[in-house]
GROMACS .gro file of C-alpha atoms in nm:
model
  198
    1UNK     CA    1   0.000   0.000   0.001
    2UNK     CA    2   0.288   0.233   0.084
    3UNK     CA    3   0.440   0.171  -0.258
    4UNK     CA    4   0.114   0.269  -0.430
    5UNK     CA    5   0.097   0.589  -0.221
    6UNK     CA    6   0.457   0.667  -0.312
    7UNK     CA    7   0.384   0.609  -0.684
    8UNK     CA    8   0.079   0.838  -0.661
    9UNK     CA    9   0.288   1.111  -0.496
   10UNK     CA   10   0.559   1.074  -0.762
   11UNK     CA   11   0.297   1.104  -1.035
   12UNK     CA   12   0.146   1.411  -0.867
   13UNK     CA   13   0.489   1.579  -0.855
   14UNK     CA   14   0.550   1.501  -1.224
   15UNK     CA   15   0.209   1.625  -1.337
   16UNK     CA   16   0.209   1.941  -1.124
   17UNK     CA   17   0.560   2.044  -1.232
   18UNK     CA   18   0.532   1.944  -1.600
   19UNK     CA   19   0.437   2.295  -1.717
   20UNK     CA   20   0.681   2.463  -1.478
   21UNK     CA   21   0.981   2.275  -1.620
   22UNK     CA   22   0.858   2.328  -1.978
   23UNK     CA   23   0.821   2.705  -1.926
   24UNK     CA   24   1.114   2.782  -1.693
   25UNK     CA   25   1.353   2.511  -1.813
   26UNK     CA   26   1.568   2.282  -1.606
   27UNK     CA   27   1.809   2.545  -1.473
   28UNK     CA   28   1.533   2.800  -1.416
   29UNK     CA   29   1.315   2.565  -1.209
   30UNK     CA   30   1.410   2.568  -0.842
   31UNK     CA   31   1.310   2.323  -0.573
   32UNK     CA   32   1.097   2.608  -0.434
   33UNK     CA   33   0.908   2.613  -0.767
   34UNK     CA   34   0.850   2.239  -0.730
   35UNK     CA   35   0.727   2.288  -0.372
   36UNK     CA   36   0.503   2.575  -0.479
   37UNK     CA   37   0.352   2.381  -0.772
   38UNK     CA   38   0.288   2.065  -0.571
   39UNK     CA   39   0.212   2.203  -0.224
   40UNK     CA   40   0.455   1.946  -0.085
   41UNK     CA   41   0.750   1.989   0.150
   42UNK     CA   42   1.111   1.958   0.039
   43UNK     CA   43   1.141   1.640   0.247
   44UNK     CA   44   0.840   1.484   0.074
   45UNK     CA   45   0.977   1.571  -0.271
   46UNK     CA   46   1.324   1.431  -0.194
   47UNK     CA   47   1.160   1.129  -0.035
   48UNK     CA   48   1.022   1.044  -0.380
   49UNK     CA   49   1.301   1.170  -0.607
   50UNK     CA   50   1.674   1.151  -0.548
   51UNK     CA   51   1.735   1.503  -0.686
   52UNK     CA   52   1.608   1.767  -0.927
   53UNK     CA   53   1.771   1.580  -1.220
   54UNK     CA   54   1.547   1.281  -1.160
   55UNK     CA   55   1.236   1.501  -1.151
   56UNK     CA   56   1.344   1.678  -1.475
   57UNK     CA   57   1.395   1.346  -1.659
   58UNK     CA   58   1.056   1.214  -1.541
   59UNK     CA   59   0.886   1.541  -1.637
   60UNK     CA   60   1.042   1.537  -1.986
   61UNK     CA   61   0.918   1.178  -2.038
   62UNK     CA   62   0.572   1.282  -1.919
   63UNK     CA   63   0.553   1.591  -2.146
   64UNK     CA   64   0.685   1.406  -2.451
   65UNK     CA   65   0.448   1.117  -2.375
   66UNK     CA   66   0.148   1.353  -2.379
   67UNK     CA   67   0.244   1.488  -2.723
   68UNK     CA   68   0.315   1.137  -2.856
   69UNK     CA   69  -0.018   1.003  -2.730
   70UNK     CA   70  -0.205   1.294  -2.888
   71UNK     CA   71  -0.038   1.232  -3.225
   72UNK     CA   72  -0.086   0.855  -3.208
   73UNK     CA   73  -0.462   0.885  -3.145
   74UNK     CA   74  -0.509   1.119  -3.441
   75UNK     CA   75  -0.282   0.921  -3.674
   76UNK     CA   76  -0.462   0.594  -3.598
   77UNK     CA   77  -0.798   0.764  -3.665
   78UNK     CA   78  -0.726   0.749  -4.040
   79UNK     CA   79  -0.580   0.486  -4.272
   80UNK     CA   80  -0.470   0.732  -4.542
   81UNK     CA   81  -0.094   0.800  -4.533
   82UNK     CA   82  -0.118   1.163  -4.648
   83UNK     CA   83  -0.385   1.238  -4.387
   84UNK     CA   84  -0.165   1.078  -4.121
   85UNK     CA   85   0.126   1.307  -4.208
   86UNK     CA   86  -0.107   1.609  -4.211
   87UNK     CA   87  -0.182   1.544  -3.841
   88UNK     CA   88   0.152   1.715  -3.763
   89UNK     CA   89   0.100   2.058  -3.926
   90UNK     CA   90  -0.267   2.056  -3.818
   91UNK     CA   91  -0.171   1.994  -3.453
   92UNK     CA   92   0.113   2.245  -3.435
   93UNK     CA   93  -0.087   2.511  -3.619
   94UNK     CA   94  -0.347   2.480  -3.341
   95UNK     CA   95  -0.107   2.418  -3.052
   96UNK     CA   96  -0.285   2.673  -2.829
   97UNK     CA   97  -0.577   2.428  -2.801
   98UNK     CA   98  -0.362   2.171  -2.622
   99UNK     CA   99  -0.245   2.252  -2.267
  100UNK     CA  100   0.069   2.038  -2.296
  101UNK     CA  101   0.187   2.231  -2.605
  102UNK     CA  102   0.100   2.583  -2.486
  103UNK     CA  103   0.430   2.616  -2.300
  104UNK     CA  104   0.615   2.501  -2.612
  105UNK     CA  105   0.736   2.176  -2.761
  106UNK     CA  106   0.912   1.973  -2.488
  107UNK     CA  107   1.182   1.858  -2.735
  108UNK     CA  108   1.264   2.213  -2.845
  109UNK     CA  109   1.245   2.363  -2.496
  110UNK     CA  110   1.465   2.094  -2.342
  111UNK     CA  111   1.711   2.059  -2.631
  112UNK     CA  112   1.813   2.426  -2.630
  113UNK     CA  113   1.897   2.409  -2.263
  114UNK     CA  114   2.035   2.056  -2.216
  115UNK     CA  115   2.284   2.042  -2.503
  116UNK     CA  116   2.594   2.121  -2.291
  117UNK     CA  117   2.476   2.144  -1.933
  118UNK     CA  118   2.281   1.826  -1.870
  119UNK     CA  119   2.412   1.513  -2.050
  120UNK     CA  120   2.143   1.272  -1.923
  121UNK     CA  121   1.864   1.510  -2.026
  122UNK     CA  122   2.031   1.563  -2.363
  123UNK     CA  123   2.037   1.183  -2.418
  124UNK     CA  124   1.666   1.170  -2.334
  125UNK     CA  125   1.595   1.445  -2.590
  126UNK     CA  126   1.806   1.267  -2.855
  127UNK     CA  127   1.612   0.946  -2.795
  128UNK     CA  128   1.278   1.134  -2.827
  129UNK     CA  129   1.394   1.303  -3.147
  130UNK     CA  130   1.507   0.969  -3.292
  131UNK     CA  131   1.170   0.816  -3.201
  132UNK     CA  132   0.984   1.100  -3.377
  133UNK     CA  133   1.207   1.081  -3.687
  134UNK     CA  134   1.169   0.701  -3.709
  135UNK     CA  135   0.789   0.730  -3.665
  136UNK     CA  136   0.769   0.975  -3.956
  137UNK     CA  137   0.998   0.762  -4.174
  138UNK     CA  138   0.779   0.457  -4.104
  139UNK     CA  139   0.461   0.646  -4.194
  140UNK     CA  140   0.619   0.753  -4.525
  141UNK     CA  141   0.746   0.400  -4.602
  142UNK     CA  142   0.398   0.266  -4.526
  143UNK     CA  143   0.251   0.522  -4.767
  144UNK     CA  144   0.491   0.418  -5.043
  145UNK     CA  145   0.405   0.048  -4.993
  146UNK     CA  146   0.033   0.131  -5.010
  147UNK     CA  147   0.086   0.338  -5.329
  148UNK     CA  148  -0.046   0.647  -5.149
  149UNK     CA  149   0.289   0.828  -5.153
  150UNK     CA  150   0.516   0.869  -5.458
  151UNK     CA  151   0.762   0.580  -5.493
  152UNK     CA  152   1.065   0.810  -5.533
  153UNK     CA  153   1.001   0.986  -5.197
  154UNK     CA  154   1.298   0.977  -4.960
  155UNK     CA  155   1.154   0.897  -4.611
  156UNK     CA  156   1.463   1.022  -4.422
  157UNK     CA  157   1.472   1.350  -4.614
  158UNK     CA  158   1.102   1.423  -4.561
  159UNK     CA  159   1.119   1.332  -4.190
  160UNK     CA  160   1.419   1.563  -4.130
  161UNK     CA  161   1.257   1.853  -4.319
  162UNK     CA  162   0.923   1.808  -4.139
  163UNK     CA  163   1.081   1.812  -3.793
  164UNK     CA  164   1.303   2.109  -3.885
  165UNK     CA  165   1.007   2.310  -4.015
  166UNK     CA  166   0.785   2.230  -3.716
  167UNK     CA  167   1.049   2.306  -3.452
  168UNK     CA  168   1.181   2.616  -3.631
  169UNK     CA  169   0.832   2.759  -3.680
  170UNK     CA  170   0.734   2.678  -3.321
  171UNK     CA  171   1.046   2.856  -3.196
  172UNK     CA  172   0.959   3.168  -3.397
  173UNK     CA  173   0.602   3.163  -3.266
  174UNK     CA  174   0.722   3.149  -2.905
  175UNK     CA  175   0.993   3.416  -2.951
  176UNK     CA  176   0.769   3.660  -3.142
  177UNK     CA  177   0.458   3.575  -2.940
  178UNK     CA  178   0.239   3.556  -3.250
  179UNK     CA  179   0.128   3.293  -3.499
  180UNK     CA  180   0.226   3.448  -3.834
  181UNK     CA  181   0.545   3.252  -3.905
  182UNK     CA  182   0.398   2.932  -3.762
  183UNK     CA  183   0.090   2.957  -3.985
  184UNK     CA  184   0.305   3.031  -4.293
  185UNK     CA  185   0.536   2.737  -4.223
  186UNK     CA  186   0.256   2.489  -4.142
  187UNK     CA  187   0.061   2.590  -4.455
  188UNK     CA  188   0.377   2.533  -4.660
  189UNK     CA  189   0.430   2.198  -4.489
  190UNK     CA  190   0.071   2.095  -4.569
  191UNK     CA  191   0.133   2.172  -4.938
  192UNK     CA  192   0.460   1.978  -4.929
  193UNK     CA  193   0.285   1.675  -4.776
  194UNK     CA  194  -0.002   1.688  -5.028
  195UNK     CA  195   0.255   1.697  -5.310
  196UNK     CA  196   0.384   1.358  -5.192
  197UNK     CA  197   0.054   1.197  -5.298
  198UNK     CA  198   0.101   0.923  -5.557
   0.00000   0.00000   0.00000
């Protein structure tokens, strides 16, 4: 029973601090921020996590998992390969509708901070980025096999360009605090995806 209570407390800490870490970043989030967000004492927090690093890693997994689950549900809602790829620009164009994206993309937010300062977090981001890239490549390969996507399409190339456009446009939207560049980029990406149709 104690283990279940501990797991519930851990989950509460992760969920309550998920937005804080995504907005303030790893370095910018203090243990006081964690205490404030959760309403728990320092002793209770450190009784469930060894240190702030462990919380940050768990929070990144949680935030990335929310985005992945959202995409998966929408992708599996259609069989058409082009429509599956269009889930990405449609989601990011309307990111303000989804609480877990409002603070920014967890990959982008964490990558810019963890590249030199936090090796274990950087590895986690690399793994997430590889997962996303492989998922896109597999969707494109599936489309080619089903004759829904042009046979001469390069899955790696399209996956890299899609991720670069999404993350670059998202970054501009957050920096400029408006949607203009994001809408332009996502509309362009939609056209690019539709042009892959066999």
